[in-house]
mmCIF file of C-alpha atoms in Angstrom:
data_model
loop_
_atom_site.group_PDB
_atom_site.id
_atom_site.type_symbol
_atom_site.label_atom_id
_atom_site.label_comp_id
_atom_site.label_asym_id
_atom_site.label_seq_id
_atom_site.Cartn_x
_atom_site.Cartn_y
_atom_site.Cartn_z
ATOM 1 C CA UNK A 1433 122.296 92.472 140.174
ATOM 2 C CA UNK A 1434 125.788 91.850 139.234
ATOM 3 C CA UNK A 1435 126.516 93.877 136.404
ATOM 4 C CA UNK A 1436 124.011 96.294 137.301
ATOM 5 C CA UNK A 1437 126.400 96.952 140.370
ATOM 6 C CA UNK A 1438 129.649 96.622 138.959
ATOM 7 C CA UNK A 1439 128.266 99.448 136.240
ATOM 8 C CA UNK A 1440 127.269 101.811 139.035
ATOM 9 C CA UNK A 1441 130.201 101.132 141.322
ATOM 10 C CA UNK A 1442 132.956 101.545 139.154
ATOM 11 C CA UNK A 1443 131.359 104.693 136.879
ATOM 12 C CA UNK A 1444 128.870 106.279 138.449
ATOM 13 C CA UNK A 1445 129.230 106.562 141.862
ATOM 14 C CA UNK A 1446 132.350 108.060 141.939
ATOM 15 C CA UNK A 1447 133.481 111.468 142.932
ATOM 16 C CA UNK A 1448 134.179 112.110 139.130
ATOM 17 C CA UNK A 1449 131.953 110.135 137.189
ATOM 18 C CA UNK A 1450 132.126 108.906 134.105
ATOM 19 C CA UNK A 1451 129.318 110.892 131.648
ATOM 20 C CA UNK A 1452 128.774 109.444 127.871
ATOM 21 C CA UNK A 1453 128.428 105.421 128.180
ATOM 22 C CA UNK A 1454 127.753 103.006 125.187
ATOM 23 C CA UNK A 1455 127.429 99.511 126.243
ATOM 24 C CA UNK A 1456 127.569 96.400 123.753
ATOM 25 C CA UNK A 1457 125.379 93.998 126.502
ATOM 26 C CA UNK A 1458 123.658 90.095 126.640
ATOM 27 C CA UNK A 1459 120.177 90.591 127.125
ATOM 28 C CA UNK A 1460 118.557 90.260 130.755
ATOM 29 C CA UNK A 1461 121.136 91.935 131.991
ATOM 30 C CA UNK A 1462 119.145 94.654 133.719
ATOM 31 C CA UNK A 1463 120.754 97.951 132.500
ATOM 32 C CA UNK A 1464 117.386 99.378 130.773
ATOM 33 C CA UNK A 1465 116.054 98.824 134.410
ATOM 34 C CA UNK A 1466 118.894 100.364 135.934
ATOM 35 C CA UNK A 1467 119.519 103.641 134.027
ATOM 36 C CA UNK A 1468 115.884 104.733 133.809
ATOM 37 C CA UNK A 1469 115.999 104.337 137.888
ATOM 38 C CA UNK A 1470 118.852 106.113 137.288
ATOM 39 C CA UNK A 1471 117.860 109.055 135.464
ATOM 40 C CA UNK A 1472 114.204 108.634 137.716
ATOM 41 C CA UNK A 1473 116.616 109.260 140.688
ATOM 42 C CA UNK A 1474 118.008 112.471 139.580
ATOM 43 C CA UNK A 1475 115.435 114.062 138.601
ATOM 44 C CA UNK A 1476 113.774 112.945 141.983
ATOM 45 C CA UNK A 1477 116.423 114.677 144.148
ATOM 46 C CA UNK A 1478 117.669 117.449 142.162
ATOM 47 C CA UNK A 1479 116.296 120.357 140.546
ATOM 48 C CA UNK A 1480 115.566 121.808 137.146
ATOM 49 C CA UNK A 1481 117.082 118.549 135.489
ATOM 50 C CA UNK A 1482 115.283 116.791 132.619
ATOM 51 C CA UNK A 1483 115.841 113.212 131.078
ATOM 52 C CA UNK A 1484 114.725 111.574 128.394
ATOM 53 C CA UNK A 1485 114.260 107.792 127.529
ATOM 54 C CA UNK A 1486 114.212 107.246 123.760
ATOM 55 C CA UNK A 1487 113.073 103.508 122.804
ATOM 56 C CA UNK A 1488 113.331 102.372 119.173
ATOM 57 C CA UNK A 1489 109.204 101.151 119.031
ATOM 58 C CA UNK A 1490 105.370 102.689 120.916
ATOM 59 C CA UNK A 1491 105.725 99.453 122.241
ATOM 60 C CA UNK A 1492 108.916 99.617 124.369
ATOM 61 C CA UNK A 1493 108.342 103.088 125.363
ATOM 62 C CA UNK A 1494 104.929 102.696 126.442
ATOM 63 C CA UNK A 1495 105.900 99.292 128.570
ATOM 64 C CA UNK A 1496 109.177 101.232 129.537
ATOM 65 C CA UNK A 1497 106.988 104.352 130.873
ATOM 66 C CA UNK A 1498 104.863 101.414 132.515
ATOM 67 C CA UNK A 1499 107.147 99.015 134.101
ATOM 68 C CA UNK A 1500 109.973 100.972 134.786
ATOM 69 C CA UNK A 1501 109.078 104.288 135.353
ATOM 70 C CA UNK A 1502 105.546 104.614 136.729
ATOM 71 C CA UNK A 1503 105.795 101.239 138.672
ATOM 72 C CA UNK A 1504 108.071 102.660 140.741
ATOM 73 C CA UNK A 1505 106.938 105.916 141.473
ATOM 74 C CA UNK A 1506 103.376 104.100 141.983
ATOM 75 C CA UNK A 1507 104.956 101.942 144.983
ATOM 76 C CA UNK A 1508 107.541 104.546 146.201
ATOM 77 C CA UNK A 1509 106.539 105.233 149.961
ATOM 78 C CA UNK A 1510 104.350 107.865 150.379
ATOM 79 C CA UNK A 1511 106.484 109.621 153.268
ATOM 80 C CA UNK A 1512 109.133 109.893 151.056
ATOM 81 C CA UNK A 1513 106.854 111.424 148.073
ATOM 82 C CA UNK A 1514 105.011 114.064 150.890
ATOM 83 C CA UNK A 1515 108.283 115.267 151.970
ATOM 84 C CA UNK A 1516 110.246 116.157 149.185
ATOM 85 C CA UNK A 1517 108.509 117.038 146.022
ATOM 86 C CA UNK A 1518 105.134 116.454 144.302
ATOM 87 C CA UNK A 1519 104.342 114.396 141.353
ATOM 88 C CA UNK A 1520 102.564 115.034 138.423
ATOM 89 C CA UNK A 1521 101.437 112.887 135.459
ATOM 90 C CA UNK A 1522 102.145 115.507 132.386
ATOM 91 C CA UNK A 1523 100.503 113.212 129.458
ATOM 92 C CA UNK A 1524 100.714 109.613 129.219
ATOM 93 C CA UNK A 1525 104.800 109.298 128.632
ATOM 94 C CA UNK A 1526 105.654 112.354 131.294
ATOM 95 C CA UNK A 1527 106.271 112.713 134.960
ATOM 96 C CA UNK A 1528 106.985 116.063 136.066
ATOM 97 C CA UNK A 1529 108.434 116.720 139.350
ATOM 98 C CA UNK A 1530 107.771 120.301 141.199
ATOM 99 C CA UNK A 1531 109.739 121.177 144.426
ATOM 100 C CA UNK A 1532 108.001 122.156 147.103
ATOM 101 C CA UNK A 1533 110.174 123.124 149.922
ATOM 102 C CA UNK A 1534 113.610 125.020 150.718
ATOM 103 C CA UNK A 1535 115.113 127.736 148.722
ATOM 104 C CA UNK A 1536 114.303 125.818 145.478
ATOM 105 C CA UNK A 1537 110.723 125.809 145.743
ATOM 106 C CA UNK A 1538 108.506 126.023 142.295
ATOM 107 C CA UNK A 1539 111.465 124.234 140.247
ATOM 108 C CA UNK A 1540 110.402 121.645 138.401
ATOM 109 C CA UNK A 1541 112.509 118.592 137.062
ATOM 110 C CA UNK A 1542 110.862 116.049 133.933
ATOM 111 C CA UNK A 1543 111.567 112.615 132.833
ATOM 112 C CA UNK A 1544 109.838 111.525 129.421
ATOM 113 C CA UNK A 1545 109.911 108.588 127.979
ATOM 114 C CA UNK A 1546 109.414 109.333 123.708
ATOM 115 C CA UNK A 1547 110.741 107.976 119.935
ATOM 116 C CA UNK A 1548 112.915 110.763 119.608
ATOM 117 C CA UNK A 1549 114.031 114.115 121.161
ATOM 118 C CA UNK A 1550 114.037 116.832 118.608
ATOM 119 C CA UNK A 1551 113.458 119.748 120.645
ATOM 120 C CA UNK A 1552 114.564 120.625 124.464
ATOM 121 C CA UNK A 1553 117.562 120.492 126.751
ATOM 122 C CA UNK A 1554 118.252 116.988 128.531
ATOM 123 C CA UNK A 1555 120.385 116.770 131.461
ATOM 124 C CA UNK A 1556 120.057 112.792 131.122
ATOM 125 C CA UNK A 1557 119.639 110.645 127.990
ATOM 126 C CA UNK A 1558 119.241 107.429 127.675
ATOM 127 C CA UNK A 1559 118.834 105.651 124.326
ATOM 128 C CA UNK A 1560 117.507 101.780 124.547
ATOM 129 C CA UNK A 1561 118.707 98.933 122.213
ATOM 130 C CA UNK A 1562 120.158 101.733 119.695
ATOM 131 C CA UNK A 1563 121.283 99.253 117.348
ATOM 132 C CA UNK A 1564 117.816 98.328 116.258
ATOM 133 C CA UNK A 1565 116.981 102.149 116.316
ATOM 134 C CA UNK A 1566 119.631 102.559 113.570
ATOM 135 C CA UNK A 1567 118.906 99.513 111.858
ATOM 136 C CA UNK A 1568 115.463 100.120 111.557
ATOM 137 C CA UNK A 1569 115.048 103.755 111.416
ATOM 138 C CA UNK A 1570 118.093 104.753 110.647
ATOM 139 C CA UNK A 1571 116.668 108.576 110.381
ATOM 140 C CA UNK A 1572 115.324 108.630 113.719
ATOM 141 C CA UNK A 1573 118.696 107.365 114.697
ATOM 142 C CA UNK A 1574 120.279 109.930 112.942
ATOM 143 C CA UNK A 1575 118.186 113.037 113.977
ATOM 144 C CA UNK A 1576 118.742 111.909 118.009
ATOM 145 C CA UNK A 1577 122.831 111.556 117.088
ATOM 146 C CA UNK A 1578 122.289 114.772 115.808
ATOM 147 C CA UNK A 1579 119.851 116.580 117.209
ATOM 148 C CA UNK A 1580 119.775 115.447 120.783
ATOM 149 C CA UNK A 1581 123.402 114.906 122.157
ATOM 150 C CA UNK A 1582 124.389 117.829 121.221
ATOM 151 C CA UNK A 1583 121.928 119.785 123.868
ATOM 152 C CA UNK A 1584 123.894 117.485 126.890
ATOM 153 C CA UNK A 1585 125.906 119.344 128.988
ATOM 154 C CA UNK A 1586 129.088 118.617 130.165
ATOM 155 C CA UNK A 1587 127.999 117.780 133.218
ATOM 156 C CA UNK A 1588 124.565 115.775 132.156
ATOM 157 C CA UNK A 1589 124.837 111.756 131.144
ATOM 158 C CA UNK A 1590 124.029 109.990 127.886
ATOM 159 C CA UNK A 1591 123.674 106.055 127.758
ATOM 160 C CA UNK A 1592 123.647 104.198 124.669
ATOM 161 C CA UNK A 1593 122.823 100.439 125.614
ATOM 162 C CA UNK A 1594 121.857 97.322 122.890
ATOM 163 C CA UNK A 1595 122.244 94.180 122.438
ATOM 164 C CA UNK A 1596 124.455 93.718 119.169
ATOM 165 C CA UNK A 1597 122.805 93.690 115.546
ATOM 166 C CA UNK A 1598 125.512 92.315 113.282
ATOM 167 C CA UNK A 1599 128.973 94.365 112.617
ATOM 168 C CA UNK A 1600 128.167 97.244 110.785
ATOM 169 C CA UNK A 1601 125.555 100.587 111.447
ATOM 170 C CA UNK A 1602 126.198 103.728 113.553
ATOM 171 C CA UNK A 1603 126.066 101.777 117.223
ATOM 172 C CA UNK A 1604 128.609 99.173 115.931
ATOM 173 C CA UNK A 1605 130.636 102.666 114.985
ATOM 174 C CA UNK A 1606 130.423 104.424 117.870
ATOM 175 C CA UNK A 1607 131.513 101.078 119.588
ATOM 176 C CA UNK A 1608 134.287 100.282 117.507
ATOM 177 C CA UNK A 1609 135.589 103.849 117.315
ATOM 178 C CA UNK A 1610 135.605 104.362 121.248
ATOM 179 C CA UNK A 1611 136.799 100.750 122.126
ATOM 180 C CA UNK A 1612 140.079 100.979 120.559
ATOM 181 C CA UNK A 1613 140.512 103.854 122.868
ATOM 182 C CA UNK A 1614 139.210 102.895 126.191
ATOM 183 C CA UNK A 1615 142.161 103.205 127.898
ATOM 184 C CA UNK A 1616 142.568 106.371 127.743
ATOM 185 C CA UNK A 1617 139.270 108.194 128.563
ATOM 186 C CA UNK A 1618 139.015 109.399 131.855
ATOM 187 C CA UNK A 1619 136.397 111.190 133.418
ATOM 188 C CA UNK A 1620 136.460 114.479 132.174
ATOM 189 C CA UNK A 1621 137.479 112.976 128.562
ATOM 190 C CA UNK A 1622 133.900 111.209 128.924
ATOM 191 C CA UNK A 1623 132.151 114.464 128.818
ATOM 192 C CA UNK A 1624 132.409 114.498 125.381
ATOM 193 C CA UNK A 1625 133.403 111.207 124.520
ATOM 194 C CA UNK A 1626 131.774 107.913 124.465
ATOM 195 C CA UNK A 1627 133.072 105.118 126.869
ATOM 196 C CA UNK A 1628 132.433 101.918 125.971
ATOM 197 C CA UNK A 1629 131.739 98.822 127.763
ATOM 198 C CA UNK A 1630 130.968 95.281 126.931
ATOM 199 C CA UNK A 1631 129.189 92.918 129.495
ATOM 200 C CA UNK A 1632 128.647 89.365 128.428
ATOM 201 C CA UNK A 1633 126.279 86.776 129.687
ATOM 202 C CA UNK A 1634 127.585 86.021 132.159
ATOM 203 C CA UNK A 1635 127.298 89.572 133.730
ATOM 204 C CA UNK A 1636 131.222 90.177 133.496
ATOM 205 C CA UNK A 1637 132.681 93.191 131.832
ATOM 206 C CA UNK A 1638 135.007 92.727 129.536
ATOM 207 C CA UNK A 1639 138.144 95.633 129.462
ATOM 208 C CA UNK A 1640 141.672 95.479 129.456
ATOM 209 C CA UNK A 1641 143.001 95.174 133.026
ATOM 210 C CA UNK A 1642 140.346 94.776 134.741
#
């Protein structure tokens, strides 16, 4: 859709894309749906990568892992699954990916969809409506902040999305902090810092000069 688009056009499909994203969004906006296909993507077509999708509730992570995830590796086209890699259903959250052709055959490539990510390397992170994470369980929160984006390389992604809850907490910080400076962060300034965005109901980002 329309923001969906306008996010991917003008940061991600760039020849130097932009890496740590926190977006301030309406809701049915579509960017849940988008980065997971995101992150499902690359793990798809690359090799040795691993992403993680970190929802705030079982619910959402089990209906993410459903509707998002395994929906559309259920109805991608079989040709395309035969020729390039083989699927496997690790446990009822995981999808594991193994290689099975070319000079990269036997790597393997993981997207898991979980309430936190304490232990491992991620080459894509993804953390859905954080707000209510760190409203809620503001140690959970806390241990991902800590514990997780620190194992992101340079080179990997990290998207913070939610819908606001009130003007205070650690995504309303991380916001706040990075907005006054949006200007000025490029795309190698994104590999370690946050950029943010804000995209309203009516799909349209807000930024100055754009």
């Amino acid at each position: 859709n329309r923001a969906q688009r306008h996010f991917y056009d003008n940061y991600l499909n760039l020849e130097k894309p932009y890496h740590r994203h926190v977006i301030l969004k309406s809701r049915q906006l579509g960017f849940t749906t988008f980065i997971d296909l995101f992150i499902l993507d690359s793990i798809l077509f690359s090799y040795n990568k691993d992403g993680i999708i970190i929802a705030h509730k079982v619910e959402d992570a089990t209906q993410i892992f459903d509707k998002k995830i395994e929906f559309a590796v259920r109805n991608m086209a079989e040709d395309v699954k035969g020729a390039f890699f083989k699927i496997q259903q690790k446990s009822s959250r995981k999808i594991q990916v193994v290689i099975d052709y070319g000079p990269n055959a036997g790597s393997t490539s993981s997207i898991l969809v979980s309430l936190s990510g304490r232990s491992g390397t991620f080459h894509l992170v993804h953390i859905s409506e954080f707000a209510k994470l760190c409203v809620m369980y503001p140690k959970r929160a806390e241990e991902v902040e800590r514990g997780t984006f620190p194992t992101v390389p340079f080179d990997g992604f990290i998207f913070i999305e939610s819908t606001a809850e009130g003007m205070a907490g650690r995504f309303y910080e991380i916001f706040q902090q990075n907005w006054l400076n949006r200007e000025k962060i490029t795309p190698q300034i994104s590999q370690v810092q946050f950029l943010p965005h804000f995209y309203n109901w009516r799909s349209e980002e807000r930024r100055v000069g754009k």
